[in-house]
PDB file of C-alpha atoms in Angstrom:
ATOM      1  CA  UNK A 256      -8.725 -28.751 -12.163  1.00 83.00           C
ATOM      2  CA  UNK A 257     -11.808 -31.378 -12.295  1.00 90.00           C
ATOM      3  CA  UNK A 258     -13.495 -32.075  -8.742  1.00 90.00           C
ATOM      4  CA  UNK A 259     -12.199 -35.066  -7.347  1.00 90.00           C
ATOM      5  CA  UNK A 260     -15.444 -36.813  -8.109  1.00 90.00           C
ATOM      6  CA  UNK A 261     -14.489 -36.307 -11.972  1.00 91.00           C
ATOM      7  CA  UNK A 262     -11.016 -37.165 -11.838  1.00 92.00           C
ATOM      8  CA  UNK A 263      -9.228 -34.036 -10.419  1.00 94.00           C
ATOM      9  CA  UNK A 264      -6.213 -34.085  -8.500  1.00 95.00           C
ATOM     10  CA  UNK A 265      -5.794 -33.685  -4.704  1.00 95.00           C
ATOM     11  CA  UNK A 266      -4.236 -30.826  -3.724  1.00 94.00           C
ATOM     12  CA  UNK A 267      -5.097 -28.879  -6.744  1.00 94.00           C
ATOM     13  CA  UNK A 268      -7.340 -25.454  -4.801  1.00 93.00           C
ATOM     14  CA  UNK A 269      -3.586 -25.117  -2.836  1.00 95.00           C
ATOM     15  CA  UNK A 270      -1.080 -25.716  -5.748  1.00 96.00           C
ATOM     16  CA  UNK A 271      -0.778 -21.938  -6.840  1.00 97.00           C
ATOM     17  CA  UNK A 272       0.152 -20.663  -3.503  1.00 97.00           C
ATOM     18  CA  UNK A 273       1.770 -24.032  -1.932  1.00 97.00           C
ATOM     19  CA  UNK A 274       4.239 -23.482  -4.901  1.00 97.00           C
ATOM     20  CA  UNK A 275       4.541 -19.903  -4.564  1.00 98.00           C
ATOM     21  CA  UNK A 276       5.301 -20.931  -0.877  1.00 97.00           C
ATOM     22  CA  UNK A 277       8.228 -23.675  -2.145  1.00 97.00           C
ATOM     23  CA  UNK A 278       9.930 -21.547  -4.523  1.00 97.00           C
ATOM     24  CA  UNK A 279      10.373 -18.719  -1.668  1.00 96.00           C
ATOM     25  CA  UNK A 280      11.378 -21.088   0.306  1.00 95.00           C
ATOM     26  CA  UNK A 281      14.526 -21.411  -1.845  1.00 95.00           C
ATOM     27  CA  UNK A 282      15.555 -17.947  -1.334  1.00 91.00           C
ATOM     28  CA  UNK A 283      16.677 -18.928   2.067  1.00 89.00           C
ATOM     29  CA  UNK A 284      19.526 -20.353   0.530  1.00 87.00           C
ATOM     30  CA  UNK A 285      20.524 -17.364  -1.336  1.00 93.00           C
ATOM     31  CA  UNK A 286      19.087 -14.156  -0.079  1.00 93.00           C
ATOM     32  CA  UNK A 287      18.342 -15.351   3.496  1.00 91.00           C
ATOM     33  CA  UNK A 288      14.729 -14.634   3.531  1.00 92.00           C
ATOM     34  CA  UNK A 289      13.033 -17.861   5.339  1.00 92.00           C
ATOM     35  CA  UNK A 290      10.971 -18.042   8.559  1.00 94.00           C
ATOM     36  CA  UNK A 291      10.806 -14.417  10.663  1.00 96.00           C
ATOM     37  CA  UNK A 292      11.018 -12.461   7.446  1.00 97.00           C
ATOM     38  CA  UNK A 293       8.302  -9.960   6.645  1.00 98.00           C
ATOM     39  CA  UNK A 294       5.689 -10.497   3.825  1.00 98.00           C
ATOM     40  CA  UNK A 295       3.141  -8.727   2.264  1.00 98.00           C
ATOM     41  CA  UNK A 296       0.849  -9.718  -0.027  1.00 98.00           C
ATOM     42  CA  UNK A 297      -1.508  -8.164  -2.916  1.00 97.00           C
ATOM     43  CA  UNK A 298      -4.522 -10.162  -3.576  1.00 95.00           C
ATOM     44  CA  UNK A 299      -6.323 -12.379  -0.993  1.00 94.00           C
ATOM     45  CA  UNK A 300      -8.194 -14.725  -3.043  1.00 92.00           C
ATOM     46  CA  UNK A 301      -7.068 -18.384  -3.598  1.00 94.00           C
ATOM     47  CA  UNK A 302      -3.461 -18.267  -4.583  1.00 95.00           C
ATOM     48  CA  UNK A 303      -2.630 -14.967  -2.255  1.00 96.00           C
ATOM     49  CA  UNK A 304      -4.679 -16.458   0.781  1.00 96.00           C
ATOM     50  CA  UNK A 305      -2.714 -20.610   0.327  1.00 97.00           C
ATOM     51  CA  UNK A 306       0.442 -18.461  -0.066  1.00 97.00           C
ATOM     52  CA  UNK A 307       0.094 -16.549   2.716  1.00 97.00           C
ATOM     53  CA  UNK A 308      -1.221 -19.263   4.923  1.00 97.00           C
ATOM     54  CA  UNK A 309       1.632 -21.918   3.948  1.00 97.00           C
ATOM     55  CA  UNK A 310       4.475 -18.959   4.669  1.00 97.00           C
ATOM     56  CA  UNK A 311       2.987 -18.424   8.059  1.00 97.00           C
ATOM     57  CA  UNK A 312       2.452 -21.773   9.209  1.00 96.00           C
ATOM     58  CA  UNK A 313       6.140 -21.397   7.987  1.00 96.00           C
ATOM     59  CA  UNK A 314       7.178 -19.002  10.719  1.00 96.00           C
ATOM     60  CA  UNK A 315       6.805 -15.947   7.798  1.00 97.00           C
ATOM     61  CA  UNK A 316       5.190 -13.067   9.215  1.00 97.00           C
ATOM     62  CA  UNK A 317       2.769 -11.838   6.841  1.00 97.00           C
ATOM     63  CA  UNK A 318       2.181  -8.134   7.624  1.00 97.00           C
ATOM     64  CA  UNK A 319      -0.520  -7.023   4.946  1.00 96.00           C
ATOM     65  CA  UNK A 320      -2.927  -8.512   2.636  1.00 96.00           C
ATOM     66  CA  UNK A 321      -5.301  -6.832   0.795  1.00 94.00           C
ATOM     67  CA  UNK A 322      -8.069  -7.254  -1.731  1.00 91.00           C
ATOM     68  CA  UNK A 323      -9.985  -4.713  -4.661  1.00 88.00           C
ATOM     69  CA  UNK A 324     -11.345  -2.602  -1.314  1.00 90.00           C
ATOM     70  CA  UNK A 325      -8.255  -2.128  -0.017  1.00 90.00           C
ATOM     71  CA  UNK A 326      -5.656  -3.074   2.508  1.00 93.00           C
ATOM     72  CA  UNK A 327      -4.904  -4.100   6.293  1.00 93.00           C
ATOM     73  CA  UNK A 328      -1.596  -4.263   8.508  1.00 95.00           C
ATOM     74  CA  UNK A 329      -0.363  -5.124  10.925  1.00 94.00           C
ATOM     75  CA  UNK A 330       3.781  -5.363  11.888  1.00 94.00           C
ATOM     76  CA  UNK A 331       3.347  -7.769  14.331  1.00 92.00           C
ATOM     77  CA  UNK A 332       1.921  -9.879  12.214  1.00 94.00           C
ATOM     78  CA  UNK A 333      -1.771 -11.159  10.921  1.00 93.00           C
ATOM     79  CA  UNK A 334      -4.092 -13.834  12.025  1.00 91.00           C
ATOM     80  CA  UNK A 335      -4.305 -15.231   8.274  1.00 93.00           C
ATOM     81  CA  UNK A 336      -6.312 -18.277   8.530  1.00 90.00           C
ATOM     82  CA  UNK A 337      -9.020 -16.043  10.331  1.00 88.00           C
ATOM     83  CA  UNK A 338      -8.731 -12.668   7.583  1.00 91.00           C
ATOM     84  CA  UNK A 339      -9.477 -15.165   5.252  1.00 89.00           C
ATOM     85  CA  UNK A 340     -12.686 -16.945   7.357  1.00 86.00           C
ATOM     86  CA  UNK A 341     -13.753 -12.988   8.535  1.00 80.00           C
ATOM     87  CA  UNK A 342     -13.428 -11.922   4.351  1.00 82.00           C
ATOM     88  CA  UNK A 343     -15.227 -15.271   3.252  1.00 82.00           C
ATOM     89  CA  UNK A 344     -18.443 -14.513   5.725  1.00 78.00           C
ATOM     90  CA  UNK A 345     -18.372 -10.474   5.835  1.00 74.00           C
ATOM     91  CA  UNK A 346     -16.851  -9.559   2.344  1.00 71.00           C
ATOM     92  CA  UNK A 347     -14.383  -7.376   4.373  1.00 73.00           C
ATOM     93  CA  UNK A 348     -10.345  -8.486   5.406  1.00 82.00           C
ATOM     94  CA  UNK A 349     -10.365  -8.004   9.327  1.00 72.00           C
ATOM     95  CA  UNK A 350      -7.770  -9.101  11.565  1.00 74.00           C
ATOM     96  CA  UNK A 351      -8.686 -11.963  13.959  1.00 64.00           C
ATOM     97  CA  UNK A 352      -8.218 -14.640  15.766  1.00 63.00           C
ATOM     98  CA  UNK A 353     -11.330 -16.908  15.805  1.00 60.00           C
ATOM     99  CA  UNK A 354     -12.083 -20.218  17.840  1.00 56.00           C
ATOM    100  CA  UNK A 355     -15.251 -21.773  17.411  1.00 55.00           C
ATOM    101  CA  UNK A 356     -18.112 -18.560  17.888  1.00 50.00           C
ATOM    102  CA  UNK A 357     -15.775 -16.650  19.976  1.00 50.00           C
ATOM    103  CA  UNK A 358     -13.369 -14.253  17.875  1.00 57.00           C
ATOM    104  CA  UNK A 359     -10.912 -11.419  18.738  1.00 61.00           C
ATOM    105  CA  UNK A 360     -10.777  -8.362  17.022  1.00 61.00           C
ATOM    106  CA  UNK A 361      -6.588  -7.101  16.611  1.00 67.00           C
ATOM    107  CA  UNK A 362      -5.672  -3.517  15.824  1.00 74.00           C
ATOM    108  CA  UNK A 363      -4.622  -3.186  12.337  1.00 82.00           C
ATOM    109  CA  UNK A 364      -4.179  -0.172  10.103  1.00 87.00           C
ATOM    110  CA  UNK A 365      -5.891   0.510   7.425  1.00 90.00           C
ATOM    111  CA  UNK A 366      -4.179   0.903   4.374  1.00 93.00           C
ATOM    112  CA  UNK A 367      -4.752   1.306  -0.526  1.00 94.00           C
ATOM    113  CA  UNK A 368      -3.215  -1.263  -2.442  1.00 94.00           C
ATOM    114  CA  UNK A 369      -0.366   0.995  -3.552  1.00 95.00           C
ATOM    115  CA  UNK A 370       0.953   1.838   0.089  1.00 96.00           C
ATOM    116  CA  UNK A 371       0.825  -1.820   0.364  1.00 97.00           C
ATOM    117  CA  UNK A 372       2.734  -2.534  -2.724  1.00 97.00           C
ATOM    118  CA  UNK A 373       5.336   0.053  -0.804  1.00 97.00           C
ATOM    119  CA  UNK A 374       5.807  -1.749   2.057  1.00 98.00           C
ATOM    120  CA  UNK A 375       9.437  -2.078   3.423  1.00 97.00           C
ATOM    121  CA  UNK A 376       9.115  -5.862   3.702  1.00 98.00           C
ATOM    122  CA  UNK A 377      11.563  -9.047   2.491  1.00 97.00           C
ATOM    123  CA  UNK A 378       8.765 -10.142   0.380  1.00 98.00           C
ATOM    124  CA  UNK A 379       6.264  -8.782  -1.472  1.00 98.00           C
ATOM    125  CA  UNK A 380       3.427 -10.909  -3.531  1.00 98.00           C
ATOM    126  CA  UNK A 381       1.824  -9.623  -6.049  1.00 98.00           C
ATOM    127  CA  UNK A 382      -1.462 -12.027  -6.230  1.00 97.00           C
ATOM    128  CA  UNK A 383      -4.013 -10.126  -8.063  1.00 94.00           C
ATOM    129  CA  UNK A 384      -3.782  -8.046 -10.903  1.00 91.00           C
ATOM    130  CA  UNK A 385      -1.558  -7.568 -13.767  1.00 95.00           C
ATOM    131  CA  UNK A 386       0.182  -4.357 -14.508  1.00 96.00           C
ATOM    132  CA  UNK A 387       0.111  -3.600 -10.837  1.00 97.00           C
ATOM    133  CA  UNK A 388       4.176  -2.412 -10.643  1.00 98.00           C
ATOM    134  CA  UNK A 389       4.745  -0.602 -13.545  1.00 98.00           C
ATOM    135  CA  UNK A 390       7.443   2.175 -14.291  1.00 97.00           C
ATOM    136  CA  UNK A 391       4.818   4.732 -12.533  1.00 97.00           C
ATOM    137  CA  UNK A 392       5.214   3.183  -8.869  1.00 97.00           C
ATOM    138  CA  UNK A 393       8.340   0.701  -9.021  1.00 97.00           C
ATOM    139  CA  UNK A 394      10.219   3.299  -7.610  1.00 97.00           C
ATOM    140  CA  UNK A 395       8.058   3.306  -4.047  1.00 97.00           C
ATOM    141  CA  UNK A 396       9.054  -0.832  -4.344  1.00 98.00           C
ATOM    142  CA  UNK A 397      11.321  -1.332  -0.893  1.00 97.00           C
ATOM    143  CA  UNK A 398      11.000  -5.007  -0.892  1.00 97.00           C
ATOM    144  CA  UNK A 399      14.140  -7.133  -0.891  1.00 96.00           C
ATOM    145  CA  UNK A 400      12.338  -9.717  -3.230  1.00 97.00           C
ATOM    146  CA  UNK A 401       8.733 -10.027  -5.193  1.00 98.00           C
ATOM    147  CA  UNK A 402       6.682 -13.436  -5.814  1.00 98.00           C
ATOM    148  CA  UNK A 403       4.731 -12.609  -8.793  1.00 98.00           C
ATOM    149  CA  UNK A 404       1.706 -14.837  -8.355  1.00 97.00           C
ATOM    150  CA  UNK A 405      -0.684 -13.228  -9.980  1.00 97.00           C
ATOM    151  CA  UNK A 406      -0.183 -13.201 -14.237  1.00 96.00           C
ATOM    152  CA  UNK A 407       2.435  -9.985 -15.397  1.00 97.00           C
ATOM    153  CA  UNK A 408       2.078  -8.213 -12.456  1.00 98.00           C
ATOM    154  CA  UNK A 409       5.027  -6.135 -13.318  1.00 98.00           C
ATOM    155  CA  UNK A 410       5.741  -4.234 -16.339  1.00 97.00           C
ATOM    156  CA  UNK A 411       8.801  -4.893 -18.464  1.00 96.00           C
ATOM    157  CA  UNK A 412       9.722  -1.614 -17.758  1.00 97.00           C
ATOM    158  CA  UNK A 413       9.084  -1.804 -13.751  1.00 98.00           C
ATOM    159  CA  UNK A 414      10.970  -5.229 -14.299  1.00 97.00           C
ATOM    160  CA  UNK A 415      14.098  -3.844 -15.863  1.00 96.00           C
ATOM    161  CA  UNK A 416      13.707  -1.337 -12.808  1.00 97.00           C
ATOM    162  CA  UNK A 417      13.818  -3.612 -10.023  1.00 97.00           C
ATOM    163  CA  UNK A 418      16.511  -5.874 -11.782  1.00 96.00           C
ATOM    164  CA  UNK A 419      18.785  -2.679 -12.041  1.00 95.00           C
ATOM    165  CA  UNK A 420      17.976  -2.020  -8.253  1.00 95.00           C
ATOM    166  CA  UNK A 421      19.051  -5.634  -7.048  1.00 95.00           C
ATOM    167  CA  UNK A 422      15.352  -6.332  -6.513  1.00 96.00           C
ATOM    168  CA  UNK A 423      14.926 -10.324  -7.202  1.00 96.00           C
ATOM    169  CA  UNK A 424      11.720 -10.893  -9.204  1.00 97.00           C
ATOM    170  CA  UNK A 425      10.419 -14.598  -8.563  1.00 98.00           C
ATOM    171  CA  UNK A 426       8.662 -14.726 -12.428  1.00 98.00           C
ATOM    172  CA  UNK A 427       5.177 -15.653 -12.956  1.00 97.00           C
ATOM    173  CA  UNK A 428       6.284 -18.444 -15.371  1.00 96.00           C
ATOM    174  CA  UNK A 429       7.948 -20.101 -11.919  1.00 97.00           C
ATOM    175  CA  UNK A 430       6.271 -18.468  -8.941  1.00 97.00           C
ATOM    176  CA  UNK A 431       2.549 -19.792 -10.206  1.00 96.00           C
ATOM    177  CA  UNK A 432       3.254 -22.336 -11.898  1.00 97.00           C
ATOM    178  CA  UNK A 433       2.192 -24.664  -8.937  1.00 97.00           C
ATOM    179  CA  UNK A 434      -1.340 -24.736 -10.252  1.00 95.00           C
ATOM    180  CA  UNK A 435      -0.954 -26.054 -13.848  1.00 96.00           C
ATOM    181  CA  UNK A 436       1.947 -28.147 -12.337  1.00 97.00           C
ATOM    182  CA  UNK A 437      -0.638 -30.087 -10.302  1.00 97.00           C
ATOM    183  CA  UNK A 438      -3.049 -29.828 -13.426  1.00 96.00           C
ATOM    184  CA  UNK A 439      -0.440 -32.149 -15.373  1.00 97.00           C
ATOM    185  CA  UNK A 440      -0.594 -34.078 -12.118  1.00 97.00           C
ATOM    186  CA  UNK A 441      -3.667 -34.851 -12.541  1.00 97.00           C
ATOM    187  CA  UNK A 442      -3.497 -35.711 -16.529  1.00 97.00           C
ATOM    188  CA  UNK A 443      -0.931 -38.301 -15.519  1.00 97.00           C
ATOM    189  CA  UNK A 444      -3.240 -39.488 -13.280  1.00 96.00           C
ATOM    190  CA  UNK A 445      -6.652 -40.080 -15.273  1.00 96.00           C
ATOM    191  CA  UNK A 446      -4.063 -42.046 -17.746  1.00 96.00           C
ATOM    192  CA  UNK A 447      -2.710 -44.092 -14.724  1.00 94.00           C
ATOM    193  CA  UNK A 448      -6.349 -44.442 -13.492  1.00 94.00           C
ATOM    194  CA  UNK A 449      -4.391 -44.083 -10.167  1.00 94.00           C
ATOM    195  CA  UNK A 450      -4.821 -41.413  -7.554  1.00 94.00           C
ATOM    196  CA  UNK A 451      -1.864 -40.411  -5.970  1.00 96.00           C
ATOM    197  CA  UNK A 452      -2.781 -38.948  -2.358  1.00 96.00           C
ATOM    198  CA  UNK A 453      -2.115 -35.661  -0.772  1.00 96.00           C
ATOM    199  CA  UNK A 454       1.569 -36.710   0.447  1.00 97.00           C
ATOM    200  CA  UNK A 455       2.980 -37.619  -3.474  1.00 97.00           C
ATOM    201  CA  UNK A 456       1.461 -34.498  -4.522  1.00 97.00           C
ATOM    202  CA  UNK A 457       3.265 -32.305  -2.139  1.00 97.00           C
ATOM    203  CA  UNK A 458       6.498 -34.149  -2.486  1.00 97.00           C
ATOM    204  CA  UNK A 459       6.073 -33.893  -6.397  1.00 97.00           C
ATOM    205  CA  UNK A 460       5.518 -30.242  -6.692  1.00 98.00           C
ATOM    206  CA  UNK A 461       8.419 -29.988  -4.218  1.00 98.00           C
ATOM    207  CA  UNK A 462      10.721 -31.542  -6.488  1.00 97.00           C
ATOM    208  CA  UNK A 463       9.005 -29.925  -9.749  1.00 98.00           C
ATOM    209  CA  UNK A 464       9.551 -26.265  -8.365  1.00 97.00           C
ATOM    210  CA  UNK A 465      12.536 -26.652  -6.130  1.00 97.00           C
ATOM    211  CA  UNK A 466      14.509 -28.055  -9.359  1.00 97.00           C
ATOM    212  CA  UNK A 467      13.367 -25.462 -11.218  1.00 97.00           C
ATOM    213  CA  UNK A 468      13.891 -22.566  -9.584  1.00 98.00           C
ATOM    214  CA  UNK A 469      17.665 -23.990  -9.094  1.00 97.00           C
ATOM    215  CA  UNK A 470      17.996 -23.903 -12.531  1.00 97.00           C
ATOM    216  CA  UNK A 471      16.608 -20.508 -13.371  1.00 98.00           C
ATOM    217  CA  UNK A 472      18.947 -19.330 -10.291  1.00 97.00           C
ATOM    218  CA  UNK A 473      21.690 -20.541 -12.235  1.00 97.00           C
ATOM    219  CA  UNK A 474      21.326 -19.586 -15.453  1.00 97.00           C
ATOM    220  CA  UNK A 475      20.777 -15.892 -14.272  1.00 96.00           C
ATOM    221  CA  UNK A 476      24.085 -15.973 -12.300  1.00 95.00           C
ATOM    222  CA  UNK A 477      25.495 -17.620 -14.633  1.00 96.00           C
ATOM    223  CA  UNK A 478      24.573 -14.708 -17.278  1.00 96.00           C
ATOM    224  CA  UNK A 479      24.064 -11.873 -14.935  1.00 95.00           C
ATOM    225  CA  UNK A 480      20.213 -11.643 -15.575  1.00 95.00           C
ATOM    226  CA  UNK A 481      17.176 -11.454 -14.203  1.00 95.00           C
ATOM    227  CA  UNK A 482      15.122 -14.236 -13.106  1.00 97.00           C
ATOM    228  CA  UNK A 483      12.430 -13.698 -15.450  1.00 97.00           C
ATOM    229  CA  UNK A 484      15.001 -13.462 -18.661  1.00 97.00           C
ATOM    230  CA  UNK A 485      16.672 -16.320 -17.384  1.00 97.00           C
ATOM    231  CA  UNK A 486      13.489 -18.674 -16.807  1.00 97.00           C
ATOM    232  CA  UNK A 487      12.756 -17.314 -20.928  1.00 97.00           C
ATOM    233  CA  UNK A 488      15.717 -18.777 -21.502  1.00 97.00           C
ATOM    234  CA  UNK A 489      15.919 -22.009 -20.213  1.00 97.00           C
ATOM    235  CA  UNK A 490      12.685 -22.197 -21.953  1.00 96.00           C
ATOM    236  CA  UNK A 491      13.998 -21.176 -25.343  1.00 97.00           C
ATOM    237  CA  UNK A 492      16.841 -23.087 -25.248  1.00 96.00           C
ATOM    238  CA  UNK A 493      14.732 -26.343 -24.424  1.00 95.00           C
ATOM    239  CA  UNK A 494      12.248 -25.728 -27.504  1.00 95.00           C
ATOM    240  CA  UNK A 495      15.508 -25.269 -29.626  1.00 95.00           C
ATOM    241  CA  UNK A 496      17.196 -28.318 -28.222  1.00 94.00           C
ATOM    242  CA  UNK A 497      13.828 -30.589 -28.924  1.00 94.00           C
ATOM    243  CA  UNK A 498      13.334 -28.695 -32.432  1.00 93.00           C
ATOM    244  CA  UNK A 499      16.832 -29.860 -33.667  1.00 92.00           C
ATOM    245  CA  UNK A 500      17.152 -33.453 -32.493  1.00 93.00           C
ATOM    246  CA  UNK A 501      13.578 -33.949 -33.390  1.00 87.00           C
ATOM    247  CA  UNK A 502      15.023 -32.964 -37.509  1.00 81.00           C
ATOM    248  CA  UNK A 503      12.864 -30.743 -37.625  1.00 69.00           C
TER     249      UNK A 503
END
């Protein structure tokens, strides 16, 4: 995460919600959520804002975002490239379409963070604070599938919830892990003393993510469990594998 001047990586201030954008992109495949699908997303800082920028240039229509003050949506759909400029200048999420000095004000209704969270969308994103779904409010959760890119955003408890209600959980330990993905990136870099440019780093994180969600996919169908369990599995089973060949 050092500036580039320093050593850092291109494409690092995107990598949380580029990946979070490449590992829904996957569910396509299996649940059929992909461009035209509805998203809404908690949490409009960096990862929530790349996220829901990369979806919609995507053809997702991102419906809600929200921040700590609250919420906005719209069904049709938001301007989210110009929420984000309106929030970064006024401190407030309006929805807009801006060109040059001259921007357009949309109707949008005004809505809290839990009526958000309750959305009856394909997607929801949690992107800002942990604990958010928990066994209190799961039940209000309509979405077909949730992109946890904040960290623990859902309870164990809400988790076992929405796994017993055929909600897919994307885990935190695969939905976010764009960032520190690109971090490593950038180590391999400074020992390379080579840069890689914008293109390799997208293509990498591609590959990085898009293997690894097929392999979490797996293993869960494999096992009937949840995404998260299965991602703490592959894991476990990795360590183990390393831990005995190694002698130790």
């Amino acid at each position: 995460g050092k500036p580039l001047e320093l050593g850092g990586s291109r494409g690092r201030d995107s990598a949380t919600g580029r990946g979070g954008y490449f590992v829904t992109r996957e569910l396509e495949k299996k649940l059929g959520i992909g461009p035209g699908s509805t998203v809404a997303v908690q949490g409009f800082g960096n990862a929530g804002y790349w996220n829901a920028f990369f979806l919609s240039q995507a053809g997702y229509k991102v419906v809600a975002v929200s921040d700590s003050k609250g919420a906005i949506y719209q069904p049709n759909g938001l301007d989210v490239k110009s929420v984000y400029q309106f929030k970064q200048q006024e401190s407030k999420l309006t929805n807009a379409y801006c060109h040059g000095s001259v921007g357009e004000v949309r109707d949008h209704e005004v809505m809290t963070n839990e009526e958000l969270l309750a959305l009856d969308v394909d997607l929801l994103v949690p992107a800002a604070l942990e604990n958010a779904i928990t066994a209190k409010n799961v039940g209000t959760v309509k979405a077909k599938a949730l992109l946890e890119l904040a960290n623990g955003p859902v309870t164990p408890e809400a988790d076992k919830i929405l796994f017993e209600k055929g909600i897919h959980v994307l885990p935190d330990i695969l939905a976010n892990a764009g960032g520190v993905t690109v971090s490593y990136f950038e180590w391999v870099q400074n020992l390379q003393h080579y840069s890689w440019d914008l293109n390799r780093i997208r293509q990498e994180l591609d590959h990085v993510l898009s293997d690894a969600f097929e392999q979490v996919w797996r293993q869960g169908k494999q096992h009937g469990l949840g995404l998260r369990t299965a991602a703490y599995r592959i894991a476990i089973e990795r360590v183990e594998f390393a831990t005995r060949i190694g002698g130790v």
